Tab-separated table of N, CA, C and O in Angstrom:
chain	number	residue	atom	x	y	z
A	1432	LYS	N	189.779	213.553	34.810
A	1432	LYS	CA	190.866	215.147	34.739
A	1432	LYS	C	192.022	214.723	35.348
A	1432	LYS	O	191.304	215.753	37.016
A	1433	LEU	N	193.040	215.179	35.655
A	1433	LEU	CA	194.208	215.833	36.512
A	1433	LEU	C	193.638	217.039	36.288
A	1433	LEU	O	194.079	217.967	35.643
A	1434	ASP	N	194.027	217.886	38.021
A	1434	ASP	CA	193.869	219.560	37.628
A	1434	ASP	C	195.136	219.699	37.990
A	1434	ASP	O	196.005	219.127	39.685
A	1435	ASP	N	195.776	220.881	37.754
A	1435	ASP	CA	197.440	220.905	37.856
A	1435	ASP	C	197.297	222.021	39.223
A	1435	ASP	O	198.499	222.747	38.948
A	1436	LYS	N	196.250	222.460	39.012
A	1436	LYS	CA	196.164	223.641	41.028
A	1436	LYS	C	196.446	222.483	41.973
A	1436	LYS	O	195.875	221.932	42.629
A	1437	SER	N	197.062	223.885	43.140
A	1437	SER	CA	196.924	223.218	44.506
A	1437	SER	C	195.788	223.189	45.383
A	1437	SER	O	194.937	224.043	45.114
A	1438	SER	N	195.683	221.737	45.669
A	1438	SER	CA	194.786	221.591	47.271
A	1438	SER	C	194.848	221.974	48.184
A	1438	SER	O	196.243	222.189	48.217
A	1439	GLU	N	193.999	222.266	49.125
A	1439	GLU	CA	194.031	222.652	50.671
A	1439	GLU	C	195.299	221.256	50.890
A	1439	GLU	O	196.247	221.572	51.860
A	1440	LEU	N	195.332	219.945	50.396
A	1440	LEU	CA	196.353	219.511	51.234
A	1440	LEU	C	197.129	218.480	50.647
A	1440	LEU	O	198.010	219.433	51.338
A	1441	SER	N	197.863	219.433	49.395
A	1441	SER	CA	199.028	219.570	48.588
A	1441	SER	C	200.134	220.879	50.105
A	1441	SER	O	200.298	221.649	49.743
A	1442	LYS	N	198.942	222.291	49.337
A	1442	LYS	CA	199.888	223.572	49.896
A	1442	LYS	C	199.810	223.138	51.609
A	1442	LYS	O	200.354	223.212	52.600
A	1443	SER	N	199.276	222.147	52.040
A	1443	SER	CA	199.395	221.666	54.231
A	1443	SER	C	200.733	221.060	53.977
A	1443	SER	O	201.753	220.835	54.189
A	1444	LEU	N	200.677	220.155	53.021
A	1444	LEU	CA	201.610	219.572	52.543
A	1444	LEU	C	203.091	220.111	52.810
A	1444	LEU	O	204.215	220.060	52.783
A	1445	GLU	N	203.328	221.271	51.354
A	1445	GLU	CA	204.289	221.950	51.129
A	1445	GLU	C	204.687	222.539	52.244
A	1445	GLU	O	205.704	222.813	52.387
A	1446	ALA	N	203.205	223.107	52.685
A	1446	ALA	CA	204.310	223.939	54.551
A	1446	ALA	C	204.352	223.130	55.825
A	1446	ALA	O	205.871	223.977	55.823
A	1447	GLU	N	204.429	222.237	55.626
A	1447	GLU	CA	204.263	221.134	57.389
A	1447	GLU	C	206.304	220.856	56.325
A	1447	GLU	O	207.489	221.261	57.226
A	1448	ALA	N	206.385	221.006	55.109
A	1448	ALA	CA	207.639	220.063	54.447
A	1448	ALA	C	208.811	222.027	54.475
A	1448	ALA	O	210.077	222.406	54.396
A	1449	LYS	N	208.173	222.903	54.757
A	1449	LYS	CA	209.008	223.651	54.395
A	1449	LYS	C	209.524	224.237	56.060
A	1449	LYS	O	210.238	224.288	55.946
A	1450	THR	N	208.339	224.024	56.753
A	1450	THR	CA	209.000	223.920	58.214
A	1450	THR	C	209.542	223.144	58.946
A	1450	THR	O	210.563	223.709	59.069
A	1451	ALA	N	209.289	221.738	58.489
A	1451	ALA	CA	210.830	221.200	58.548
A	1451	ALA	C	212.164	221.625	57.970
A	1451	ALA	O	212.938	221.092	59.152
A	1452	VAL	N	212.481	221.842	56.906
A	1452	VAL	CA	213.949	221.805	56.744
A	1452	VAL	C	214.395	223.447	57.090
A	1452	VAL	O	215.342	223.225	58.028
A	1453	LYS	N	213.311	224.125	57.578
A	1453	LYS	CA	213.943	225.069	58.799
A	1453	LYS	C	214.098	225.086	59.966
A	1453	LYS	O	215.183	225.181	60.577
A	1454	ASP	N	213.429	223.856	60.763
A	1454	ASP	CA	213.403	223.156	61.734
A	1454	ASP	C	215.311	222.795	61.566
A	1454	ASP	O	216.006	222.641	62.564
A	1455	LEU	N	214.871	221.851	60.500
A	1455	LEU	CA	216.204	221.051	60.022
A	1455	LEU	C	217.801	221.727	59.727
A	1455	LEU	O	218.954	221.612	60.909
A	1456	LYS	N	217.478	223.162	59.587
A	1456	LYS	CA	218.320	224.126	59.898
A	1456	LYS	C	218.639	225.284	60.866
A	1456	LYS	O	220.210	225.110	61.122
A	1457	LYS	N	218.464	224.739	62.222
A	1457	LYS	CA	218.480	225.195	63.676
A	1457	LYS	C	219.238	224.233	63.784
A	1457	LYS	O	219.530	224.366	65.227
A	1458	ALA	N	219.220	222.828	63.818
A	1458	ALA	CA	219.381	221.385	64.102
A	1458	ALA	C	220.823	221.472	64.292
A	1458	ALA	O	221.716	220.625	64.758
A	1459	ARG	N	221.079	222.135	65.334
A	1459	ARG	CA	222.895	222.231	65.770
A	1459	ARG	C	223.304	221.640	65.963
A	1459	ARG	O	222.899	221.205	67.535
A	1460	GLY	N	224.207	220.845	65.992
A	1460	GLY	CA	224.688	219.664	66.634
A	1460	GLY	C	224.233	218.115	67.171
A	1460	GLY	O	224.020	217.180	67.227
A	1461	GLU	N	221.978	218.406	65.930
A	1461	GLU	CA	222.175	216.640	66.104
A	1461	GLU	C	220.893	217.222	65.278
A	1461	GLU	O	220.246	217.049	65.139
A	1462	PHE	N	221.643	217.644	63.752
A	1462	PHE	CA	220.759	217.251	62.539
A	1462	PHE	C	220.220	215.728	62.745
A	1462	PHE	O	219.589	215.890	61.882
A	1463	ASP	N	221.334	214.899	62.569
A	1463	ASP	CA	220.177	213.869	62.371
A	1463	ASP	C	219.504	212.710	62.944
A	1463	ASP	O	218.384	212.737	62.706
A	1464	LYS	N	219.249	213.870	64.267
A	1464	LYS	CA	217.729	212.743	65.361
A	1464	LYS	C	216.774	214.289	64.275
A	1464	LYS	O	216.016	213.640	64.125
A	1465	ALA	N	217.445	215.190	64.426
A	1465	ALA	CA	216.634	216.135	63.776
A	1465	ALA	C	215.737	215.454	62.265
A	1465	ALA	O	214.909	215.424	61.972
A	1466	TYR	N	216.727	215.146	61.652
A	1466	TYR	CA	216.382	214.694	60.503
A	1466	TYR	C	215.322	213.054	60.214
A	1466	TYR	O	214.609	213.115	59.759
A	1467	LEU	N	215.982	212.937	61.386
A	1467	LEU	CA	215.154	211.707	61.561
A	1467	LEU	C	213.783	212.395	62.142
A	1467	LEU	O	213.230	211.438	61.332
A	1468	ALA	N	213.538	212.468	62.452
A	1468	ALA	CA	212.336	212.789	63.698
A	1468	ALA	C	211.264	212.759	61.930
A	1468	ALA	O	209.723	213.056	62.217
A	1469	ALA	N	212.085	214.098	61.041
A	1469	ALA	CA	211.194	214.362	60.464
A	1469	ALA	C	210.819	213.811	59.318
A	1469	ALA	O	210.191	214.125	58.518
A	1470	GLN	N	211.912	213.254	59.278
A	1470	GLN	CA	211.434	212.179	57.996
A	1470	GLN	C	209.924	211.176	58.441
A	1470	GLN	O	209.417	210.535	58.240
A	1471	VAL	N	209.853	211.224	60.111
A	1471	VAL	CA	209.755	209.763	59.993
A	1471	VAL	C	207.197	210.762	60.244
A	1471	VAL	O	207.186	210.059	59.856
A	1472	LYS	N	208.107	211.627	61.148
A	1472	LYS	CA	206.780	212.215	60.743
A	1472	LYS	C	206.119	212.749	59.308
A	1472	LYS	O	205.105	212.421	59.242
A	1473	MET	N	206.693	212.786	58.178
A	1473	MET	CA	206.574	213.545	56.298
A	1473	MET	C	205.856	212.132	56.392
A	1473	MET	O	205.456	211.723	55.151
A	1474	HIS	N	206.522	211.153	56.433
A	1474	HIS	CA	205.999	209.724	55.748
A	1474	HIS	C	204.906	209.030	56.755
A	1474	HIS	O	203.836	208.137	56.135
A	1475	GLU	N	204.745	209.316	58.018
A	1475	GLU	CA	203.255	209.006	58.565
A	1475	GLU	C	202.403	209.791	57.974
A	1475	GLU	O	201.322	209.827	57.517
A	1476	ALA	N	202.417	211.123	56.746
A	1476	ALA	CA	202.091	212.153	56.529
A	1476	ALA	C	201.493	211.808	55.632
A	1476	ALA	O	200.292	211.602	55.128
A	1477	ALA	N	202.719	210.457	55.065
A	1477	ALA	CA	202.292	210.724	53.493
A	1477	ALA	C	201.158	209.329	53.505
A	1477	ALA	O	200.503	209.206	52.868
A	1478	LEU	N	201.931	208.338	54.508
A	1478	LEU	CA	200.622	207.389	54.772
A	1478	LEU	C	198.942	207.178	55.207
A	1478	LEU	O	198.295	207.073	54.648
A	1479	LYS	N	199.047	208.971	56.127
A	1479	LYS	CA	197.807	209.462	56.225
A	1479	LYS	C	197.037	209.740	54.418
A	1479	LYS	O	195.083	209.388	55.108
A	1480	VAL	N	197.317	210.751	54.307
A	1480	VAL	CA	197.519	211.200	52.521
A	1480	VAL	C	196.346	209.793	51.484
A	1480	VAL	O	195.473	209.727	50.879
A	1481	LEU	N	197.853	208.841	51.762
A	1481	LEU	CA	197.377	207.688	50.884
A	1481	LEU	C	196.101	207.160	51.368
A	1481	LEU	O	195.168	206.622	50.282
A	1482	ASP	N	196.240	206.286	52.983
A	1482	ASP	CA	195.236	205.864	53.194
A	1482	ASP	C	193.611	207.028	53.188
A	1482	ASP	O	192.809	205.945	53.035
A	1483	THR	N	193.875	208.041	53.068
A	1483	THR	CA	192.550	208.625	54.324
A	1483	THR	C	192.046	209.172	52.700
A	1483	THR	O	190.428	209.452	52.142
A	1484	ASP	N	192.254	209.860	51.513
A	1484	ASP	CA	192.543	210.410	50.777
A	1484	ASP	C	192.360	209.792	49.662
A	1484	ASP	O	191.680	209.903	48.441
A	1485	LEU	N	194.182	209.228	48.593
A	1485	LEU	CA	194.174	209.618	48.043
A	1485	LEU	C	193.639	207.567	46.647
A	1485	LEU	O	192.973	207.418	45.846
A	1486	LEU	N	193.654	206.623	48.116
A	1486	LEU	CA	193.424	205.063	48.143
A	1486	LEU	C	191.919	205.209	47.660
A	1486	LEU	O	191.825	204.835	47.230
A	1487	PRO	N	190.849	205.275	48.887
A	1487	PRO	CA	189.830	205.917	48.231
A	1487	PRO	C	189.310	206.540	47.674
A	1487	PRO	O	188.309	206.317	46.876
A	1488	ALA	N	189.536	207.614	46.875
A	1488	ALA	CA	188.895	208.188	45.772
A	1488	ALA	C	189.352	207.094	44.127
A	1488	ALA	O	188.424	208.062	43.779
A	1489	THR	N	190.785	206.728	44.064
A	1489	THR	CA	190.401	206.311	43.454
A	1489	THR	C	190.208	205.209	42.530
A	1489	THR	O	189.764	204.421	43.022
A	1490	THR	N	189.908	205.465	41.335
A	1490	THR	CA	188.891	204.476	40.845
A	1490	THR	C	189.338	203.906	39.036
A	1490	THR	O	188.976	202.615	39.042
A	1491	ASN	N	190.381	204.850	38.889
A	1491	ASN	CA	191.290	204.386	37.370
A	1491	ASN	C	192.283	203.358	38.453
A	1491	ASN	O	193.055	203.560	39.332
A	1492	ALA	N	191.770	201.418	37.806
A	1492	ALA	CA	192.856	199.971	38.734
A	1492	ALA	C	193.853	200.776	38.405
A	1492	ALA	O	195.273	200.321	39.139
A	1493	ASP	N	195.186	201.800	36.826
A	1493	ASP	CA	196.282	201.697	37.492
A	1493	ASP	C	196.933	202.164	38.231
A	1493	ASP	O	198.326	202.352	38.605
A	1494	LEU	N	196.269	203.245	38.299
A	1494	LEU	CA	196.165	204.747	38.527
A	1494	LEU	C	196.377	204.174	40.467
A	1494	LEU	O	197.737	204.496	41.244
A	1495	LYS	N	195.340	203.608	41.279
A	1495	LYS	CA	195.661	202.558	42.060
A	1495	LYS	C	196.291	201.351	42.320
A	1495	LYS	O	196.689	201.535	43.404
A	1496	GLU	N	197.063	200.679	41.288
A	1496	GLU	CA	197.693	199.845	41.509
A	1496	GLU	C	199.041	200.528	42.140
A	1496	GLU	O	199.642	200.311	42.953
A	1497	HIS	N	199.476	202.150	40.477
A	1497	HIS	CA	200.417	202.556	41.577
A	1497	HIS	C	200.735	203.228	42.387
A	1497	HIS	O	201.415	203.499	43.814
A	1498	LEU	N	199.235	204.156	43.783
A	1498	LEU	CA	199.607	204.005	44.666
A	1498	LEU	C	199.900	203.020	45.580
A	1498	LEU	O	200.214	203.214	46.991
A	1499	GLN	N	199.890	201.967	44.688
A	1499	GLN	CA	199.079	201.000	46.646
A	1499	GLN	C	200.734	200.553	46.413
A	1499	GLN	O	201.598	199.794	47.379
A	1500	LYS	N	201.597	200.814	45.681
A	1500	LYS	CA	203.360	199.948	45.319
A	1500	LYS	C	203.626	201.489	46.441
A	1500	LYS	O	204.632	201.654	47.144
A	1501	THR	N	202.664	202.742	45.033
A	1501	THR	CA	204.107	203.870	46.449
A	1501	THR	C	204.207	203.923	48.249
A	1501	THR	O	204.945	203.861	48.653
A	1502	ARG	N	202.235	203.139	47.827
A	1502	ARG	CA	202.101	203.020	49.999
A	1502	ARG	C	202.971	202.284	50.527
A	1502	ARG	O	204.276	202.523	51.156
A	1503	THR	N	203.127	200.742	49.819
A	1503	THR	CA	203.878	200.560	50.827
A	1503	THR	C	205.966	200.709	50.665
A	1503	THR	O	206.566	200.069	51.460
A	1504	ALA	N	206.355	201.462	49.781
A	1504	ALA	CA	207.462	202.061	49.440
A	1504	ALA	C	207.741	203.053	51.300
A	1504	ALA	O	208.458	202.843	51.331
A	1505	VAL	N	206.319	203.992	50.932
A	1505	VAL	CA	206.302	204.857	52.164
A	1505	VAL	C	206.472	203.788	53.534
A	1505	VAL	O	207.444	204.168	54.523
A	1506	SER	N	206.476	202.833	53.395
A	1506	SER	CA	205.203	202.067	54.866
A	1506	SER	C	207.151	201.630	55.477
A	1506	SER	O	207.393	201.877	55.923
A	1507	GLU	N	207.467	201.488	54.529
A	1507	GLU	CA	209.233	200.819	54.362
A	1507	GLU	C	210.326	201.457	54.462
A	1507	GLU	O	210.898	201.206	55.468
A	1508	HIS	N	209.615	203.270	53.928
A	1508	HIS	CA	210.833	204.089	54.493
A	1508	HIS	C	210.684	204.635	55.846
A	1508	HIS	O	210.757	204.285	56.136
A	1509	LEU	N	209.356	204.606	56.123
A	1509	LEU	CA	209.194	204.761	58.089
A	1509	LEU	C	209.415	203.519	58.363
A	1509	LEU	O	209.856	204.444	59.626
A	1510	ASP	N	209.706	202.520	58.629
A	1510	ASP	CA	209.839	201.294	58.992
A	1510	ASP	C	211.601	201.843	59.505
A	1510	ASP	O	211.915	201.336	60.302
A	1511	HIS	N	211.828	201.855	58.337
A	1511	HIS	CA	213.823	201.495	58.280
A	1511	HIS	C	213.890	203.318	59.544
A	1511	HIS	O	215.046	203.177	59.801
A	1512	ALA	N	213.631	204.383	58.971
A	1512	ALA	CA	213.486	205.534	59.717
A	1512	ALA	C	214.078	205.528	61.008
A	1512	ALA	O	213.876	205.936	61.661
A	1513	LYS	N	212.610	204.960	61.149
A	1513	LYS	CA	212.176	204.281	63.212
A	1513	LYS	C	213.573	203.481	63.435
A	1513	LYS	O	213.766	203.797	64.320
A	1514	LYS	N	213.124	202.877	63.336
A	1514	LYS	CA	214.487	201.507	63.052
A	1514	LYS	C	215.794	202.577	63.800
A	1514	LYS	O	216.994	202.394	64.238
A	1515	LEU	N	216.575	203.309	62.329
A	1515	LEU	CA	217.868	204.746	62.644
A	1515	LEU	C	217.922	205.126	63.700
A	1515	LEU	O	218.456	205.356	64.176
A	1516	GLN	N	215.952	206.036	64.224
A	1516	GLN	CA	216.037	206.455	65.028
A	1516	GLN	C	215.874	206.148	66.725
A	1516	GLN	O	216.803	206.650	67.770
A	1517	THR	N	215.900	204.319	67.238
A	1517	THR	CA	216.721	204.211	68.079
A	1517	THR	C	217.686	203.658	68.056
A	1517	THR	O	218.127	204.145	69.543
A	1518	LYS	N	218.675	204.413	67.431
A	1518	LYS	CA	220.299	205.347	67.703
A	1518	LYS	C	220.508	206.053	67.993
A	1518	LYS	O	221.710	205.506	68.232
A	1519	PHE	N	219.549	207.365	67.951
A	1519	PHE	CA	219.925	208.210	68.556
A	1519	PHE	C	219.222	208.796	70.047
A	1519	PHE	O	219.112	210.185	69.790
A	1520	GLU	N	219.308	207.998	70.312
A	1520	GLU	CA	217.929	207.662	71.766
A	1520	GLU	C	219.079	207.537	72.246
A	1520	GLU	O	219.760	207.106	72.434
């Protein structure tokens, strides 16, 4: 059964996202560069959570398959964001 209570991990990720939003609001004139940096950071964090916490702990085959598909999508988004970042260097 899934628990709908916030975990330390979810609280940490939420705090990181709020910090990223605050940083983006301060990014006058370089919003695109700051946005891409935030996206790279958050996608890397998501992959870490998937690889170290969620996928190893999942025993349900359907959920594991969904998480693996999600990991693939996040990885592809990360690669794309990194490629876009090179245009702003």
